[in-house]
Short mmCIF file of C-alpha atoms and ligand atoms in Angstrom, two decimals:
data_model
loop_
_atom_site.label_atom_id
_atom_site.label_comp_id
_atom_site.label_asym_id
_atom_site.label_seq_id
_atom_site.Cartn_x
_atom_site.Cartn_y
_atom_site.Cartn_z
CA MET A 1 -8.28 82.88 33.72
CA SER A 2 -8.20 86.30 35.30
CA SER A 3 -5.09 88.32 34.51
CA SER A 4 -5.07 90.49 37.65
CA PRO A 5 -1.95 89.85 39.76
CA ILE A 6 -2.81 88.10 43.01
CA LEU A 7 0.81 88.26 44.09
CA ARG A 8 3.25 91.05 43.32
CA ILE A 9 6.93 90.60 44.07
CA GLU A 10 8.61 94.02 44.00
CA SER A 11 12.42 94.30 43.82
CA VAL A 12 12.82 91.57 46.43
CA ALA A 13 16.38 90.73 47.48
CA LYS A 14 17.97 88.38 50.00
CA THR A 15 21.60 88.00 50.99
CA PHE A 16 23.19 85.48 53.35
CA GLY A 17 26.45 87.14 54.42
CA PRO A 18 28.46 87.56 51.23
CA ILE A 19 26.04 85.42 49.14
CA THR A 20 23.30 87.11 47.16
CA ALA A 21 20.65 84.39 46.99
CA VAL A 22 17.95 86.58 45.39
CA ASP A 23 19.02 89.69 43.51
CA SER A 24 16.21 92.24 43.18
CA ILE A 25 13.48 90.16 41.58
CA SER A 26 10.19 91.67 40.41
CA LEU A 27 7.40 89.40 39.29
CA ASP A 28 3.60 89.42 39.03
CA ILE A 29 1.70 86.17 39.51
CA ARG A 30 -1.88 86.06 38.28
CA GLU A 31 -4.91 84.67 40.00
CA ASN A 32 -5.50 80.93 39.36
CA GLU A 33 -2.21 80.61 37.60
CA PHE A 34 0.03 77.54 37.71
CA PHE A 35 3.37 79.29 37.94
CA ALA A 36 6.77 77.56 37.97
CA LEU A 37 10.03 78.93 39.38
CA LEU A 38 12.71 77.11 37.46
CA GLY A 39 16.48 77.19 37.59
CA PRO A 40 19.63 75.23 38.35
CA SER A 41 20.68 74.33 41.88
CA GLY A 42 21.55 77.38 43.96
CA CYS A 43 19.76 79.91 41.71
CA GLY A 44 17.63 81.18 44.61
CA LYS A 45 14.25 79.62 43.86
CA THR A 46 13.74 78.05 47.31
CA THR A 47 14.84 81.26 49.02
CA LEU A 48 12.28 83.22 46.98
CA LEU A 49 9.55 80.72 47.88
CA ARG A 50 10.49 80.86 51.56
CA MET A 51 10.25 84.65 51.51
CA LEU A 52 6.75 84.39 50.02
CA ALA A 53 5.81 81.94 52.81
CA GLY A 54 7.36 84.17 55.49
CA PHE A 55 10.17 81.83 56.57
CA GLU A 56 12.84 84.26 55.35
CA THR A 57 12.82 88.05 55.59
CA PRO A 58 13.83 89.98 52.46
CA ASN A 59 16.67 92.52 52.77
CA ALA A 60 14.86 94.75 50.31
CA GLY A 61 11.61 94.96 48.37
CA ARG A 62 7.97 94.20 49.06
CA ILE A 63 5.60 91.27 48.62
CA LEU A 64 1.99 92.24 47.95
CA LEU A 65 -0.91 89.81 48.12
CA ASP A 66 -4.12 91.23 46.68
CA GLY A 67 -2.47 94.65 46.85
CA LYS A 68 -1.55 94.39 50.55
CA ASP A 69 2.04 94.24 51.77
CA ILE A 70 2.39 90.92 53.61
CA SER A 71 6.08 91.40 54.46
CA PRO A 72 5.38 92.13 58.15
CA LEU A 73 3.14 89.06 58.63
CA PRO A 74 4.48 85.82 60.17
CA PRO A 75 3.97 82.61 58.14
CA GLU A 76 0.81 81.49 59.95
CA LYS A 77 -0.92 84.82 59.32
CA ARG A 78 -0.34 84.71 55.56
CA PRO A 79 -3.09 83.37 53.29
CA LEU A 80 -0.41 81.30 51.58
CA ASN A 81 0.42 77.71 52.35
CA LEU A 82 3.78 76.04 51.77
CA MET A 83 3.86 72.35 50.96
CA PHE A 84 7.19 70.95 52.07
CA GLN A 85 9.38 68.66 50.01
CA SER A 86 9.40 66.12 52.86
CA TYR A 87 5.55 66.20 53.09
CA ALA A 88 5.84 66.45 56.92
CA LEU A 89 2.76 64.26 57.51
CA PHE A 90 1.82 63.32 61.08
CA PRO A 91 2.77 59.61 61.20
CA HIS A 92 0.47 58.66 64.07
CA MET A 93 -2.64 60.18 62.46
CA THR A 94 -4.85 58.76 59.71
CA VAL A 95 -5.19 60.56 56.40
CA ARG A 96 -8.48 62.08 57.57
CA GLN A 97 -6.92 63.25 60.84
CA ASN A 98 -3.95 64.73 58.96
CA LEU A 99 -6.38 66.80 56.91
CA SER A 100 -8.69 67.73 59.79
CA TYR A 101 -5.91 68.88 62.10
CA GLY A 102 -5.31 72.28 60.48
CA LEU A 103 -9.03 73.05 60.41
CA GLU A 104 -9.45 72.05 64.07
CA MET A 105 -6.69 74.56 64.90
CA GLU A 106 -8.81 77.17 63.13
CA ARG A 107 -11.69 76.13 65.41
CA LEU A 108 -14.12 75.40 62.61
CA ASN A 109 -17.20 73.40 63.64
CA LYS A 110 -17.21 69.62 63.25
CA ALA A 111 -19.73 69.48 60.38
CA GLU A 112 -17.82 72.07 58.38
CA ILE A 113 -14.53 70.23 58.95
CA ARG A 114 -16.09 66.96 57.83
CA ARG A 115 -17.57 68.56 54.71
CA ARG A 116 -14.32 70.21 53.68
CA VAL A 117 -12.20 67.15 54.38
CA ASP A 118 -14.59 64.89 52.40
CA GLU A 119 -14.57 67.32 49.50
CA THR A 120 -10.76 67.51 49.46
CA LEU A 121 -10.35 63.72 49.81
CA ALA A 122 -12.58 63.28 46.76
CA MET A 123 -10.68 65.89 44.76
CA THR A 124 -7.35 64.22 45.48
CA ASP A 125 -8.68 60.65 44.94
CA LEU A 126 -7.97 59.71 48.56
CA THR A 127 -11.45 58.84 49.85
CA GLN A 128 -10.68 55.11 49.97
CA PHE A 129 -7.48 55.74 51.98
CA SER A 130 -8.98 58.08 54.56
CA GLU A 131 -8.55 55.71 57.51
CA ARG A 132 -4.99 54.66 56.68
CA LYS A 133 -1.85 56.04 58.29
CA PRO A 134 0.97 57.52 56.16
CA GLU A 135 3.18 54.41 56.52
CA GLN A 136 0.42 52.34 54.85
CA LEU A 137 0.54 54.48 51.71
CA SER A 138 2.70 54.50 48.58
CA GLY A 139 4.95 57.44 47.71
CA GLY A 140 2.44 58.90 45.27
CA GLN A 141 -0.41 58.54 47.79
CA LYS A 142 1.64 60.28 50.52
CA GLN A 143 2.36 63.08 48.08
CA ARG A 144 -1.38 63.45 47.47
CA VAL A 145 -2.07 63.54 51.22
CA ALA A 146 0.46 66.35 51.64
CA LEU A 147 -1.23 68.22 48.83
CA ALA A 148 -4.70 67.54 50.23
CA ARG A 149 -3.62 68.79 53.65
CA ALA A 150 -2.46 72.04 52.06
CA LEU A 151 -5.57 72.39 49.87
CA VAL A 152 -8.08 71.74 52.65
CA LYS A 153 -7.10 75.03 54.27
CA ARG A 154 -8.09 76.84 51.08
CA PRO A 155 -5.12 79.15 50.85
CA LYS A 156 -5.23 81.86 48.19
CA VAL A 157 -1.85 80.73 46.99
CA LEU A 158 -0.25 77.33 47.42
CA LEU A 159 3.55 77.20 47.36
CA LEU A 160 5.08 73.86 46.42
CA ASP A 161 8.81 73.19 46.80
CA GLU A 162 9.86 70.37 44.45
CA PRO A 163 6.57 68.56 45.22
CA LEU A 164 7.34 65.58 42.99
CA GLY A 165 11.03 65.28 43.81
CA ALA A 166 10.67 62.10 45.88
CA LEU A 167 8.76 60.15 43.21
CA ASP A 168 10.13 57.93 40.49
CA LYS A 169 9.96 59.09 36.87
CA LYS A 170 6.79 57.27 35.85
CA LEU A 171 4.81 58.32 38.92
CA ARG A 172 6.16 61.86 38.61
CA GLU A 173 4.80 62.15 35.08
CA LYS A 174 1.39 60.88 36.21
CA MET A 175 1.36 63.26 39.18
CA GLN A 176 2.30 66.23 36.97
CA LEU A 177 -1.01 65.88 35.17
CA GLU A 178 -2.90 65.18 38.40
CA LEU A 179 -1.45 68.27 40.09
CA LYS A 180 -2.57 70.34 37.15
CA ARG A 181 -6.08 68.91 37.29
CA MET A 182 -6.33 69.45 41.06
CA GLN A 183 -5.08 73.01 40.76
CA HIS A 184 -7.73 73.65 38.14
CA GLU A 185 -10.49 72.07 40.24
CA ALA A 186 -9.48 73.82 43.44
CA GLY A 187 -9.21 77.19 41.67
CA ILE A 188 -6.12 78.09 43.69
CA THR A 189 -2.97 79.83 42.46
CA PHE A 190 -0.03 77.41 42.53
CA ILE A 191 3.61 78.47 42.64
CA ILE A 192 5.89 75.51 42.21
CA VAL A 193 9.67 75.34 42.54
CA THR A 194 11.42 72.85 40.30
CA HIS A 195 14.82 72.31 38.75
CA ASP A 196 13.26 70.00 36.15
CA GLN A 197 12.63 71.95 32.97
CA GLU A 198 10.43 69.24 31.48
CA GLU A 199 8.21 69.32 34.54
CA ALA A 200 7.84 73.10 34.27
CA LEU A 201 7.01 72.86 30.55
CA VAL A 202 4.32 70.24 31.18
CA MET A 203 2.63 71.86 34.16
CA ALA A 204 3.04 75.61 34.12
CA ASP A 205 0.81 78.27 32.61
CA ARG A 206 3.82 80.55 32.93
CA MET A 207 7.32 80.07 34.21
CA ALA A 208 10.22 82.17 35.46
CA ILE A 209 13.81 81.12 34.80
CA LEU A 210 16.32 82.12 37.48
CA LYS A 211 20.09 82.05 37.52
CA ASP A 212 22.42 83.35 40.24
CA GLY A 213 19.49 85.01 42.01
CA ARG A 214 18.40 86.90 38.91
CA LEU A 215 15.33 86.57 36.76
CA LEU A 216 16.29 85.81 33.16
CA GLN A 217 12.90 85.30 31.52
CA VAL A 218 9.20 85.01 32.35
CA GLY A 219 6.68 83.57 29.93
CA ALA A 220 4.42 80.74 28.82
CA PRO A 221 6.29 77.47 28.20
CA GLU A 222 5.89 77.86 24.42
CA ASP A 223 7.35 81.39 24.51
CA VAL A 224 10.35 80.36 26.54
CA TYR A 225 10.97 77.24 24.45
CA GLU A 226 10.57 78.96 21.11
CA ARG A 227 11.99 82.37 21.97
CA PRO A 228 14.56 81.94 24.75
CA ALA A 229 15.81 85.33 25.93
CA ASP A 230 19.47 84.40 26.07
CA ARG A 231 21.94 81.62 25.58
CA PHE A 232 21.60 80.31 29.11
CA VAL A 233 17.82 79.88 28.83
CA ALA A 234 18.20 78.38 25.35
CA ASN A 235 20.55 75.76 26.74
CA PHE A 236 18.61 75.14 29.96
CA ILE A 237 15.20 74.51 28.36
CA GLY A 238 15.12 71.51 26.04
CA VAL A 239 17.99 70.60 23.75
CA MET A 240 19.65 73.30 21.68
CA ASN A 241 22.47 73.24 19.14
CA PHE A 242 24.84 76.20 19.09
CA ILE A 243 26.92 77.28 16.11
CA GLU A 244 29.51 80.00 16.67
CA GLY A 245 30.11 82.37 13.77
CA LYS A 246 29.79 85.96 12.68
CA VAL A 247 27.36 88.18 10.86
CA GLY A 248 28.87 90.07 7.93
CA SER A 249 27.99 93.61 6.80
CA ASP A 250 25.43 92.04 4.43
CA GLY A 251 23.51 90.66 7.46
CA VAL A 252 24.35 87.06 6.63
CA PHE A 253 25.42 84.69 9.43
CA GLU A 254 28.50 82.71 8.50
CA ALA A 255 30.21 79.69 10.01
CA ASP A 256 32.46 77.14 8.35
CA GLY A 257 30.39 75.74 5.46
CA LEU A 258 27.22 77.59 6.44
CA ARG A 259 25.70 80.88 5.26
CA LEU A 260 22.29 81.95 6.54
CA ALA A 261 20.42 85.25 6.13
CA ILE A 262 18.78 85.99 9.48
CA PRO A 263 16.33 88.91 9.75
CA ASP A 264 17.53 91.78 12.01
CA ALA A 265 21.05 90.35 12.45
CA ARG A 266 23.72 92.91 13.36
CA PRO A 267 27.27 92.61 12.03
CA GLY A 268 29.65 91.03 14.56
CA VAL A 269 30.29 87.76 16.36
CA ALA A 270 27.15 85.73 16.90
CA THR A 271 25.86 82.35 18.08
CA LEU A 272 23.19 80.63 16.06
CA ALA A 273 20.85 78.40 18.09
CA VAL A 274 18.66 75.75 16.52
CA ARG A 275 16.58 72.94 18.02
CA PRO A 276 17.14 69.31 16.90
CA GLU A 277 13.57 69.11 15.56
CA ASN A 278 14.05 72.22 13.44
CA MET A 279 16.70 70.90 11.10
CA ALA A 280 16.10 69.21 7.77
CA VAL A 281 18.22 66.17 7.03
CA GLU A 282 18.86 64.19 3.85
CA ALA A 283 21.01 61.14 3.23
CA SER A 284 22.08 62.82 -0.01
CA GLY A 285 24.26 65.90 -0.25
CA ASN A 286 21.43 68.18 -1.40
CA LEU A 287 21.23 70.38 1.69
CA PRO A 288 23.80 73.09 2.47
CA VAL A 289 25.64 71.66 5.51
CA ALA A 290 27.65 68.46 4.99
CA GLY A 291 28.04 66.09 7.94
CA VAL A 292 28.97 62.63 9.18
CA ILE A 293 26.94 60.68 11.75
CA ALA A 294 28.95 60.29 14.96
CA ASP A 295 26.21 58.69 17.05
CA VAL A 296 22.58 57.60 16.88
CA ALA A 297 20.33 57.56 19.97
CA TYR A 298 17.01 55.71 19.82
CA HIS A 299 14.17 57.28 21.84
CA GLY A 300 11.18 55.15 20.80
CA LEU A 301 9.21 57.71 18.85
CA ASP A 302 12.27 59.22 17.23
CA ARG A 303 16.01 59.00 16.87
CA VAL A 304 18.55 61.69 17.60
CA LEU A 305 21.49 61.79 15.22
CA HIS A 306 24.71 63.38 16.47
CA VAL A 307 26.24 64.86 13.34
CA LYS A 308 29.80 66.12 12.97
CA THR A 309 30.04 69.19 10.74
CA ALA A 310 32.68 71.81 10.00
CA ALA A 311 30.28 74.51 11.26
CA ALA A 312 30.05 73.47 14.92
CA GLU A 313 32.62 72.33 17.46
CA THR A 314 30.37 69.70 19.06
CA PRO A 315 28.22 67.36 16.95
CA LEU A 316 24.81 68.83 16.08
CA GLN A 317 21.80 66.93 17.39
CA VAL A 318 19.15 66.29 14.76
CA ARG A 319 15.80 64.64 15.45
CA VAL A 320 14.48 62.22 12.86
CA PRO A 321 11.54 59.77 12.91
CA ALA A 322 12.41 56.38 14.42
CA SER A 323 11.46 54.62 11.17
CA GLY A 324 14.04 54.55 8.39
CA ALA A 325 16.88 53.39 10.64
CA GLY A 326 18.64 51.92 7.59
CA SER A 327 19.76 55.31 6.31
CA TRP A 328 21.16 56.48 9.64
CA GLN A 329 24.26 54.45 10.42
CA ILE A 330 27.27 55.70 12.35
CA GLY A 331 29.88 56.93 9.87
CA ALA A 332 27.34 57.64 7.09
CA THR A 333 27.47 61.03 5.37
CA LEU A 334 24.42 63.28 5.07
CA SER A 335 23.49 66.92 4.68
CA LEU A 336 21.57 69.31 6.90
CA GLY A 337 19.36 72.31 6.21
CA ILE A 338 18.51 75.09 8.67
CA ASP A 339 15.44 77.27 8.24
CA PRO A 340 16.37 80.84 9.30
CA ALA A 341 12.83 81.38 10.59
CA LYS A 342 13.31 78.59 13.13
CA CYS A 343 16.62 79.75 14.62
CA ARG A 344 17.63 82.25 17.26
CA LEU A 345 20.70 84.42 16.97
CA PHE A 346 22.48 85.52 20.16
CA GLN A 347 24.84 88.47 19.71
P1 ATP B 401 18.29 73.90 44.96
O1 ATP B 401 17.61 73.56 43.69
O2 ATP B 401 19.64 73.25 45.08
O3 ATP B 401 17.45 73.70 46.18
P2 ATP B 401 17.78 76.77 44.96
O4 ATP B 401 17.68 77.40 43.63
O5 ATP B 401 16.52 76.48 45.66
O6 ATP B 401 18.68 75.47 44.90
P3 ATP B 401 18.46 78.35 47.26
O7 ATP B 401 18.25 77.26 48.24
O8 ATP B 401 17.45 79.41 47.20
O9 ATP B 401 18.69 77.74 45.81
O10 ATP B 401 19.89 79.00 47.54
C1 ATP B 401 20.37 80.13 46.84
C2 ATP B 401 21.78 80.46 47.34
O11 ATP B 401 21.71 80.92 48.69
C3 ATP B 401 22.74 79.29 47.35
O12 ATP B 401 24.02 79.77 46.99
C4 ATP B 401 22.71 78.81 48.79
O13 ATP B 401 23.93 78.21 49.14
C5 ATP B 401 22.49 80.12 49.55
N1 ATP B 401 21.74 79.92 50.81
C6 ATP B 401 20.45 79.49 50.92
N2 ATP B 401 20.06 79.47 52.21
C7 ATP B 401 21.12 79.89 52.93
C8 ATP B 401 21.38 80.10 54.34
N3 ATP B 401 20.42 79.89 55.24
N4 ATP B 401 22.60 80.55 54.69
C9 ATP B 401 23.57 80.79 53.78
N5 ATP B 401 23.41 80.62 52.47
C10 ATP B 401 22.22 80.18 52.03
#
């Protein structure tokens, strides 16, 4: 993958009356990258995408594609293509006609249109459906047609707004992998908007987390999951346990019944964050934090124990293998261990 930015977003802002939807965001997106814009409802991700596509005008900042400012260009003149959430397929046209339409508008010759449409139908596994109309297709197939129609125009960057939002969970998971494969095959930069953190973790090469129009963190899924920049990101991505406490002058984090030496900790109030899979658990009392099981949730591959402790206000979630259910009954006592190398401290 090349690391040169294909798209540079420079201090871009957008307000709607008193509402700041996007608050001075700067971001570089690399060529051939699968990039996810992730955040809770209302964080500004759709507005940012619409500014890239040219459907909204920024109040400030610049958007550069391949080093050129595209801000003055209308949507149809931008080498970016936006795939809408609703798919917006032409209902009276076949799949092939839906794909050909955009190329006919570009006045390409018939042979070239046929070649490009055939190639894109094959890439999106739609060849056998080419003569069907949208109403004769399943939800996942319609989604693929919408994607194919965007890909056939060979944009430099494809913008996708919640592309899998209309699909059920099982199909969505299948399509996540398919989207990734198609992006790879097409060699096109994808920028996808999603509010689903799991989807972003699965698909993205890198992701940006937004809140209240601001950019909180940009990084590879592993970076963001393992080293969240702040408490909000830590809570938003995956499951995180928080333990409120304070760091003493000796650099040791303390909460009720818990003492943990964390490298680089500063004295003062602090929140310790630890993932459910990063805690040791024993049915005996050998580990430092004593607890009682308040709840057990079975997830197939593993179980999540909800453990009441003196250290944390809400029960701590601890992931254990699904086998060995006998030891994990509601009301049973156990002990927990936390490895300081696997925690984050927010101060
Ligand atoms: P969702 O996941 O719910 O779609 P989002 O992160 O995509 O949310 P945006 O649609 O970008 O959020 O909206 C950001 C903020 O800007 C919200 O507070 C929204 O109400 C506001 N907003 C968006 N478009 C307009 C508009 N045309 N007029 C006024 N306010 C708007």
